[in-house]
Tab-separated table of C-alpha atoms in Angstrom:
chain	number	residue	atom	x	y	z
A	1	GLU	CA	9.917	3.253	16.006
A	2	ALA	CA	8.330	4.886	12.961
A	3	GLN	CA	4.921	3.397	12.422
A	4	VAL	CA	1.306	3.704	11.404
A	5	THR	CA	-0.998	2.384	14.128
A	6	GLN	CA	-4.572	1.276	13.551
A	7	ASN	CA	-7.166	0.398	16.155
A	8	PRO	CA	-8.967	-1.859	16.575
A	9	ARG	CA	-7.210	-4.655	14.738
A	10	TYR	CA	-10.340	-6.780	14.646
A	11	LEU	CA	-13.994	-5.871	15.091
A	12	ILE	CA	-17.239	-7.772	14.675
A	13	THR	CA	-20.314	-5.590	14.860
A	14	VAL	CA	-23.854	-5.318	13.580
A	15	THR	CA	-25.479	-3.375	10.795
A	16	GLY	CA	-26.196	0.255	11.598
A	17	LYS	CA	-24.036	0.599	14.684
A	18	LYS	CA	-21.682	3.523	14.147
A	19	LEU	CA	-18.003	2.722	14.432
A	20	THR	CA	-14.677	4.498	14.112
A	21	VAL	CA	-11.362	3.008	13.101
A	22	THR	CA	-8.477	5.124	14.295
A	23	CYS	CA	-5.206	5.672	12.463
A	24	SER	CA	-2.217	7.420	13.953
A	25	GLN	CA	1.279	7.963	12.560
A	26	ASN	CA	4.356	9.188	14.427
A	27	MET	CA	6.407	10.218	11.385
A	28	ASN	CA	5.033	13.755	11.014
A	29	HIS	CA	3.694	12.813	7.577
A	30	GLU	CA	1.406	15.240	5.812
A	31	TYR	CA	-0.346	12.772	3.528
A	32	MET	CA	-2.585	9.988	4.859
A	33	SER	CA	-4.941	7.591	3.120
A	34	TRP	CA	-7.411	4.787	3.729
A	35	TYR	CA	-7.722	1.647	1.605
A	36	ARG	CA	-9.878	-1.422	1.759
A	37	GLN	CA	-8.749	-4.822	0.527
A	38	ASP	CA	-11.170	-7.433	-0.749
A	39	PRO	CA	-10.430	-10.797	-2.399
A	40	GLY	CA	-9.998	-10.434	-6.141
A	41	LEU	CA	-10.302	-6.638	-6.008
A	42	GLY	CA	-6.930	-5.643	-4.589
A	43	LEU	CA	-6.559	-2.475	-2.538
A	44	ARG	CA	-8.979	0.332	-3.296
A	45	GLN	CA	-8.574	3.849	-1.978
A	46	ILE	CA	-11.439	5.178	0.162
A	47	TYR	CA	-10.319	8.656	1.194
A	48	TYR	CA	-7.093	10.560	1.402
A	49	SER	CA	-5.793	13.701	3.067
A	50	MET	CA	-3.016	15.954	1.828
A	51	ASN	CA	-2.736	17.792	5.144
A	52	VAL	CA	-4.680	18.921	8.190
A	53	GLU	CA	-8.258	19.891	7.298
A	54	VAL	CA	-7.740	18.781	3.672
A	55	THR	CA	-9.497	15.569	2.657
A	56	ASP	CA	-10.753	14.157	-0.621
A	57	LYS	CA	-12.585	11.143	-1.948
A	58	GLY	CA	-10.808	8.141	-3.371
A	59	ASP	CA	-12.350	5.462	-5.553
A	60	VAL	CA	-14.842	3.969	-3.088
A	61	PRO	CA	-15.913	6.670	-0.584
A	62	GLU	CA	-19.613	5.736	-0.283
A	63	GLY	CA	-20.610	4.895	3.267
A	64	TYR	CA	-17.468	6.324	4.847
A	65	LYS	CA	-16.426	9.604	6.427
A	66	VAL	CA	-13.040	10.872	7.507
A	67	SER	CA	-11.627	13.825	9.381
A	68	ARG	CA	-8.164	15.305	9.728
A	69	LYS	CA	-8.058	17.656	12.682
A	70	GLU	CA	-4.474	16.849	13.624
A	71	LYS	CA	-1.554	15.853	11.462
A	72	ARG	CA	-0.958	12.531	13.191
A	73	ASN	CA	-4.548	11.201	13.193
A	74	PHE	CA	-6.875	10.224	10.362
A	75	PRO	CA	-9.916	8.318	11.657
A	76	LEU	CA	-12.263	6.396	9.356
A	77	ILE	CA	-15.909	6.630	10.347
A	78	LEU	CA	-18.685	4.267	9.331
A	79	GLU	CA	-21.885	6.075	10.331
A	80	SER	CA	-24.219	3.198	9.489
A	81	PRO	CA	-22.160	0.110	8.647
A	82	SER	CA	-23.565	-2.471	6.269
A	83	PRO	CA	-22.434	-6.023	5.469
A	84	ASN	CA	-20.829	-4.921	2.181
A	85	GLN	CA	-18.334	-2.947	4.256
A	86	THR	CA	-16.960	-6.147	5.692
A	87	SER	CA	-13.344	-5.943	4.628
A	88	LEU	CA	-9.704	-5.546	5.583
A	89	TYR	CA	-8.822	-1.872	6.003
A	90	PHE	CA	-5.420	-0.242	5.778
A	91	CYS	CA	-4.261	3.230	6.650
A	92	ALA	CA	-1.160	4.651	4.976
A	93	SER	CA	0.946	7.782	5.209
A	94	ARG	CA	3.809	9.440	3.394
A	95	PRO	CA	5.833	12.637	3.832
A	96	GLY	CA	5.399	15.818	1.844
A	97	THR	CA	2.740	18.406	1.255
A	98	ALA	CA	3.037	18.330	-2.502
A	99	ALA	CA	-0.112	17.154	-4.216
A	100	TYR	CA	2.030	14.939	-6.348
A	101	SER	CA	4.930	12.979	-4.969
A	102	ASN	CA	7.006	9.909	-5.623
A	103	GLN	CA	7.593	9.257	-1.939
A	104	PRO	CA	6.479	5.755	-0.885
A	105	GLN	CA	3.501	5.217	1.366
A	106	HIS	CA	3.860	3.307	4.609
A	107	PHE	CA	0.992	1.138	5.785
A	108	GLY	CA	-0.487	0.144	9.100
A	109	ASP	CA	-1.078	-3.495	10.040
A	110	GLY	CA	-4.734	-3.418	9.085
A	111	THR	CA	-8.164	-3.617	10.675
A	112	ARG	CA	-10.408	-6.545	9.885
A	113	LEU	CA	-14.050	-5.498	10.086
A	114	SER	CA	-16.980	-7.887	10.007
A	115	ILE	CA	-20.429	-6.319	9.746
A	116	LEU	CA	-23.236	-8.778	10.470
B	1	ASP	CA	-1.134	4.209	-14.538
B	2	ALA	CA	0.611	1.561	-16.636
B	3	LYS	CA	-0.426	-2.026	-16.131
B	4	THR	CA	2.051	-4.541	-14.743
B	5	THR	CA	2.380	-8.261	-15.350
B	6	GLN	CA	3.938	-10.569	-12.786
B	7	PRO	CA	4.131	-14.356	-12.572
B	8	PRO	CA	1.471	-15.581	-10.142
B	9	SER	CA	3.865	-17.608	-8.053
B	10	MET	CA	7.443	-18.728	-7.635
B	11	ASP	CA	9.528	-20.765	-5.235
B	12	CYS	CA	12.938	-19.856	-3.935
B	13	ALA	CA	15.508	-21.729	-1.884
B	14	GLU	CA	16.471	-20.260	1.452
B	15	GLY	CA	19.799	-18.461	1.267
B	16	ARG	CA	19.669	-18.050	-2.484
B	17	ALA	CA	18.889	-14.881	-4.386
B	18	ALA	CA	15.270	-14.420	-5.414
B	19	ASN	CA	14.710	-12.633	-8.721
B	20	LEU	CA	11.176	-11.370	-9.201
B	21	PRO	CA	10.313	-10.124	-12.690
B	22	CYS	CA	7.780	-7.491	-13.625
B	23	ASN	CA	6.683	-6.425	-17.062
B	24	HIS	CA	5.430	-2.878	-17.596
B	25	SER	CA	5.707	-2.406	-21.331
B	26	THR	CA	3.341	0.593	-21.462
B	27	ILE	CA	5.168	2.608	-18.815
B	28	SER	CA	5.474	6.321	-19.494
B	29	GLY	CA	8.360	8.628	-18.749
B	30	ASN	CA	6.949	10.010	-15.499
B	31	GLU	CA	5.893	6.716	-13.984
B	32	TYR	CA	7.840	5.216	-11.127
B	33	VAL	CA	8.189	1.520	-10.360
B	34	TYR	CA	7.400	0.567	-6.755
B	35	TRP	CA	7.704	-2.752	-5.034
B	36	TYR	CA	5.728	-3.717	-1.963
B	37	ARG	CA	5.145	-7.015	-0.259
B	38	GLN	CA	2.351	-8.312	1.912
B	39	ILE	CA	2.852	-11.068	4.425
B	40	HIS	CA	-0.355	-12.951	5.168
B	41	SER	CA	-2.863	-10.070	5.327
B	42	GLN	CA	-0.501	-7.764	7.199
B	43	GLY	CA	-0.096	-4.219	5.934
B	44	PRO	CA	1.766	-3.856	2.636
B	45	GLN	CA	5.428	-3.224	3.315
B	46	TYR	CA	7.370	-0.835	1.110
B	47	ILE	CA	10.525	-2.372	-0.343
B	48	ILE	CA	12.029	-0.082	-2.977
B	49	HIS	CA	11.190	2.223	-5.863
B	50	GLY	CA	12.901	3.761	-8.883
B	51	LEU	CA	12.418	5.732	-12.067
B	52	LYS	CA	15.243	4.929	-14.453
B	53	ASN	CA	18.347	3.958	-12.553
B	54	ASN	CA	18.967	0.771	-10.644
B	55	GLU	CA	18.387	1.159	-6.932
B	56	THR	CA	19.609	-0.706	-3.875
B	57	ASN	CA	18.708	-0.495	-0.212
B	58	GLU	CA	19.043	-2.693	2.831
B	59	MET	CA	16.183	-4.932	1.720
B	60	ALA	CA	16.624	-5.411	-2.005
B	61	SER	CA	17.884	-4.241	-5.362
B	62	LEU	CA	15.763	-2.972	-8.221
B	63	ILE	CA	17.024	-3.443	-11.747
B	64	ILE	CA	15.158	-1.472	-14.436
B	65	THR	CA	15.890	-2.219	-18.083
B	66	GLU	CA	17.172	0.591	-20.243
B	67	ASP	CA	13.888	0.836	-22.161
B	68	ARG	CA	12.032	0.739	-18.788
B	69	LYS	CA	9.604	-1.871	-20.078
B	70	SER	CA	10.487	-4.336	-17.360
B	71	SER	CA	12.185	-4.578	-14.006
B	72	THR	CA	13.479	-7.170	-11.570
B	73	LEU	CA	13.397	-7.118	-7.802
B	74	ILE	CA	16.298	-8.987	-6.275
B	75	LEU	CA	16.249	-10.291	-2.721
B	76	PRO	CA	19.934	-11.141	-2.319
B	77	HIS	CA	19.654	-13.857	0.332
B	78	ALA	CA	16.095	-15.066	0.744
B	79	THR	CA	14.970	-16.164	4.197
B	80	LEU	CA	11.822	-17.976	5.273
B	81	ARG	CA	10.470	-14.634	6.491
B	82	ASP	CA	10.553	-13.356	2.906
B	83	THR	CA	7.622	-15.631	2.042
B	84	ALA	CA	4.952	-13.151	0.937
B	85	VAL	CA	3.012	-11.744	-1.992
B	86	TYR	CA	5.165	-9.234	-3.867
B	87	TYR	CA	3.551	-6.430	-5.798
B	88	CYS	CA	5.091	-4.457	-8.618
B	89	ILE	CA	3.294	-1.140	-9.040
B	90	VAL	CA	3.776	1.503	-11.662
B	91	ARG	CA	2.492	4.870	-10.609
B	92	HIS	CA	2.561	8.270	-12.209
B	93	PHE	CA	3.753	10.897	-9.761
B	94	LEU	CA	0.666	12.891	-10.782
B	95	ALA	CA	-1.704	10.027	-9.966
B	96	ALA	CA	-4.938	11.308	-8.495
B	97	GLY	CA	-5.020	10.927	-4.748
B	98	ASN	CA	-1.519	9.512	-4.808
B	99	LYS	CA	-3.179	6.122	-4.714
B	100	LEU	CA	-1.350	2.885	-5.254
B	101	THR	CA	-3.019	0.296	-7.482
B	102	PHE	CA	-2.112	-3.223	-6.414
B	103	GLY	CA	-2.479	-6.002	-8.993
B	104	GLY	CA	-2.344	-9.723	-8.392
B	105	GLY	CA	1.309	-9.857	-7.390
B	106	THR	CA	3.680	-12.810	-7.200
B	107	ARG	CA	3.252	-15.257	-4.373
B	108	VAL	CA	6.793	-16.154	-3.296
B	109	LEU	CA	7.417	-19.214	-1.209
B	110	VAL	CA	10.885	-19.523	0.298
B	111	LYS	CA	11.701	-23.139	1.029
B	112	PRO	CA	14.289	-24.494	3.473
């Protein structure tokens, strides 16, 4: 089954303790992206990647890192999490290497992070 | 990207067609209309998208007016599992980062 898989689905942790949220897709998609969703603010893009070893900042990249060493994986790293990073996180992917594309993005089921 | 306007909520009877309107009066020629839905904090699910012509797939139909200033998503036979928030998104294919900008959406409640 074609899917975007995120792990963990839920995590409660404390301020400053480094964490990684993994994202993996089995559709051989070139483009991948991370969003966070907060009440009243909708989905905001954190980082995106056009292909392996190519990443760029979205609208809210502060406090996050990403890497794209393989096509299928796009982990989101919080080096020193803070309470304002408590949110619902979604990973998405779509096919195509073109910088601009009308192909739809497909989303994972989300990761709910709580930073105390 | 052009702004969209959707009704905040609507009810639909199970088994009937659900017609979800979206207004995008400032849409430009290179902007596509996408529809996604989100069921109770799950990941947004892609439904359909189009540029000018009407589109149909196994989930829904998308009707875009000739002037492209509005569109309607049609769920032909709504089921209880179609209860969700539906988002109409207008996105330029040159949008930076290929990001999708989700607005408030329409909260659809399918009733038995």
